[in-house]
mmCIF file of N, CA and C in Angstrom:
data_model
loop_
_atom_site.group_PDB
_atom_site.id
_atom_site.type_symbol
_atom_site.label_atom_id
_atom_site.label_comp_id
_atom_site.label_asym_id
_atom_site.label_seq_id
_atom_site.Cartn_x
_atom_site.Cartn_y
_atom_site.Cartn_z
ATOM 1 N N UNK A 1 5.756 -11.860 29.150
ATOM 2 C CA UNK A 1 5.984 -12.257 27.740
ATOM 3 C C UNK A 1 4.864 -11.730 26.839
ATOM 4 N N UNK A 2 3.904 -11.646 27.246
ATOM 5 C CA UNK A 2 2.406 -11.282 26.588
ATOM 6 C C UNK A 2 2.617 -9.564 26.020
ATOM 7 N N UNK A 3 3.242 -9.023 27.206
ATOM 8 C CA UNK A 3 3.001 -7.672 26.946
ATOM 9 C C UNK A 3 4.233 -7.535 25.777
ATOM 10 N N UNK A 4 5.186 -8.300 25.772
ATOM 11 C CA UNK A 4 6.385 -7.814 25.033
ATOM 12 C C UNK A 4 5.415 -8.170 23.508
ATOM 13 N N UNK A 5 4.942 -9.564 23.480
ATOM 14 C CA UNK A 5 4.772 -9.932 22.276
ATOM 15 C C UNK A 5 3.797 -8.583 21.254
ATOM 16 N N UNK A 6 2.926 -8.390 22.256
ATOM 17 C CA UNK A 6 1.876 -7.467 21.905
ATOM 18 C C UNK A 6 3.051 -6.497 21.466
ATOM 19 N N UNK A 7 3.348 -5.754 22.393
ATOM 20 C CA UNK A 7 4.283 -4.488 21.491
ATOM 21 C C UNK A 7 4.572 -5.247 20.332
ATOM 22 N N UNK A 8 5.720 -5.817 20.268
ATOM 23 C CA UNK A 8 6.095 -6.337 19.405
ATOM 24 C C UNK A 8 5.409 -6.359 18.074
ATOM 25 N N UNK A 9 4.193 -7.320 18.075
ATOM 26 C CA UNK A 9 2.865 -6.849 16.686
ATOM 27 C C UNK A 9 2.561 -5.146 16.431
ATOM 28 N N UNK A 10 2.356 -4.185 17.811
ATOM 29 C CA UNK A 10 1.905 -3.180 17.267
ATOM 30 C C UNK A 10 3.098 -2.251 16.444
ATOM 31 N N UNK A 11 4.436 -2.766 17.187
ATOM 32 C CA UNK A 11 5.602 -2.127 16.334
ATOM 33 C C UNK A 11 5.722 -2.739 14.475
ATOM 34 N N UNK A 12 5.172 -3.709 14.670
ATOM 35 C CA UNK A 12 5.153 -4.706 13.168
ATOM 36 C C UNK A 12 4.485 -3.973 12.301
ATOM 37 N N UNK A 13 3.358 -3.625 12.694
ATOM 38 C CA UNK A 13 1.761 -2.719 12.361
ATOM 39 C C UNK A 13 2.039 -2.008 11.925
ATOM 40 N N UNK A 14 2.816 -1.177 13.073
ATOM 41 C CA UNK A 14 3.150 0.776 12.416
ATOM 42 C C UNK A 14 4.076 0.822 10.899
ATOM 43 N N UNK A 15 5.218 -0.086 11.891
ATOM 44 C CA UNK A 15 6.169 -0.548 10.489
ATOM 45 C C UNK A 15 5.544 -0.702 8.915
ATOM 46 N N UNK A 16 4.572 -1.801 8.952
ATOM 47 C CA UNK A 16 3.705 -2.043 7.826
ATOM 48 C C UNK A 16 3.187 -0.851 7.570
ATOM 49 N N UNK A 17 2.400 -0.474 7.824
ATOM 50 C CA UNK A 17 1.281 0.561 7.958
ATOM 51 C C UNK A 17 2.380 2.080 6.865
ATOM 52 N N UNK A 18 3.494 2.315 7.728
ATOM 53 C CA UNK A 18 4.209 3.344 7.046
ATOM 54 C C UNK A 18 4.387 3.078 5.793
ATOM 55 N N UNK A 19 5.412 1.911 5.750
ATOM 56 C CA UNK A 19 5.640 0.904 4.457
ATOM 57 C C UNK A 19 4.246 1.524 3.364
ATOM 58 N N UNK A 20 3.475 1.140 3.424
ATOM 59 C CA UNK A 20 2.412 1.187 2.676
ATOM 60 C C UNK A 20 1.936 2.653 2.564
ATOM 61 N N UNK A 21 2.158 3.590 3.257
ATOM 62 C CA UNK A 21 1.745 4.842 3.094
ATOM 63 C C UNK A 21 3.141 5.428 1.853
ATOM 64 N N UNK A 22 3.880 5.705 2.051
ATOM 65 C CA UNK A 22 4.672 5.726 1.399
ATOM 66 C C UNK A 22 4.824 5.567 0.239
ATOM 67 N N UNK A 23 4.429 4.042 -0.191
ATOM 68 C CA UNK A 23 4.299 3.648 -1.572
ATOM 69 C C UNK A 23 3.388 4.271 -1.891
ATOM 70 N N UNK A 24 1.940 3.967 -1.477
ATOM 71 C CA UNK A 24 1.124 4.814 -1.858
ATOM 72 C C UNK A 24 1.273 6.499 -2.321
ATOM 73 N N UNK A 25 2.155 6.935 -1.777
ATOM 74 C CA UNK A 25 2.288 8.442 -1.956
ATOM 75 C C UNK A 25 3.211 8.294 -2.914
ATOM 76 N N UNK A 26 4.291 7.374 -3.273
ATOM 77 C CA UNK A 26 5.248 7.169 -4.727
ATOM 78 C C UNK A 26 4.192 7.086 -6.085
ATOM 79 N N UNK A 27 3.104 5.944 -5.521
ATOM 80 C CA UNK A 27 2.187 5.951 -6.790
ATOM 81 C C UNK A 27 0.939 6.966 -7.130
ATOM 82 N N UNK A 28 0.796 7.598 -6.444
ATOM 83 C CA UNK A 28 0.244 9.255 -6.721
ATOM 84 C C UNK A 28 0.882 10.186 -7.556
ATOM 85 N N UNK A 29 2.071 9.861 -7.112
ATOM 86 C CA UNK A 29 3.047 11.001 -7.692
ATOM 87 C C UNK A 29 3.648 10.312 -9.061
ATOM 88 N N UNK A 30 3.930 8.990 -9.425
ATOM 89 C CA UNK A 30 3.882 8.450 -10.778
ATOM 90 C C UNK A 30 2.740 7.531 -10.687
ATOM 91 N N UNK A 31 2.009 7.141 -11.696
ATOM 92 C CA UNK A 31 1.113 6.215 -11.589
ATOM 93 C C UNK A 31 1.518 5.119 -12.553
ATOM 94 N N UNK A 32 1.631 4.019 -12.336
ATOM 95 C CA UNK A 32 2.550 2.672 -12.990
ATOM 96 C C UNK A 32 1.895 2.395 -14.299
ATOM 97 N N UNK A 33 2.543 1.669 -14.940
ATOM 98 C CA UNK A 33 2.021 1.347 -16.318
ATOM 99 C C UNK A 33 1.012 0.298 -16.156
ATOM 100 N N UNK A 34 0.926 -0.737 -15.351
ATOM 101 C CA UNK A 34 -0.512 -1.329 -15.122
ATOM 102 C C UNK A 34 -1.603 -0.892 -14.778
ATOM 103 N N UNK A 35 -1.812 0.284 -13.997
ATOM 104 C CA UNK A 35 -2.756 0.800 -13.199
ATOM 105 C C UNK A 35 -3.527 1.563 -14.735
ATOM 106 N N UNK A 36 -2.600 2.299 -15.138
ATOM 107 C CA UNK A 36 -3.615 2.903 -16.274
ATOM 108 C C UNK A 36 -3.864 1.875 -17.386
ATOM 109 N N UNK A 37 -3.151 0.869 -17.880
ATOM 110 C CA UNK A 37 -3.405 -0.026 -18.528
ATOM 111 C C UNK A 37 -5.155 -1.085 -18.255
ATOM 112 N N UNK A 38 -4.974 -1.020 -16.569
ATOM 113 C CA UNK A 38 -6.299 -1.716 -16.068
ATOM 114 C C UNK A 38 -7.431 -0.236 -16.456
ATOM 115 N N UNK A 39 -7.377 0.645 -16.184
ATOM 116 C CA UNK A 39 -8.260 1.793 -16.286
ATOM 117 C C UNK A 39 -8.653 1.384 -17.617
ATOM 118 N N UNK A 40 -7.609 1.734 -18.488
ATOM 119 C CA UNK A 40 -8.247 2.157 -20.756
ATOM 120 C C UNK A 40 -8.752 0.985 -20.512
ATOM 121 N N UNK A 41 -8.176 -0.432 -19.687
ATOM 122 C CA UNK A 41 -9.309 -1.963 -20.461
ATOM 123 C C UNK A 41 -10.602 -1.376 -19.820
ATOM 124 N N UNK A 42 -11.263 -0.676 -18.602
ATOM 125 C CA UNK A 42 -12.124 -0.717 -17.861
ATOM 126 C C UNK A 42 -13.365 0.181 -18.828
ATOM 127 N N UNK A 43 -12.234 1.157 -19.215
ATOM 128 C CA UNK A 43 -13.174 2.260 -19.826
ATOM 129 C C UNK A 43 -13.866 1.803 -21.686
ATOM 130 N N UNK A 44 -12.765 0.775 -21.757
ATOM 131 C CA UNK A 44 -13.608 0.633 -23.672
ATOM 132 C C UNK A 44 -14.031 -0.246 -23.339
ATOM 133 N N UNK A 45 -14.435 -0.957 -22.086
ATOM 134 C CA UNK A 45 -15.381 -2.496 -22.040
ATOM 135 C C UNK A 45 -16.418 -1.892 -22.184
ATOM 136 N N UNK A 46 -16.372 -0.824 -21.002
ATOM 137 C CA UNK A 46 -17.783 -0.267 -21.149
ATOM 138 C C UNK A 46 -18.696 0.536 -21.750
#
């Protein structure tokens, strides 16, 4: 049972792991209206 469970998490992992690469590579390629919104507040604070 141990060994199944374990797979089991590392298949969860990869799953996640892709998930998140992915998006990441969507928001490279457009960058969202919050992200630059947080940037201009970052840049006239300072």
């Amino acid at each position: 049972m141990k060994g199944k469970a374990m797979l089991l998490m590392v298949l969860i992992a990869l799953v996640v792991v892709g998930a998140l690469v992915v998006m990441n590579k969507g928001k490279s390629e457009i960058p969202p209206a919050e992200e630059a919104a947080v940037v201009e507040m970052e840049n006239s604070g300072s």
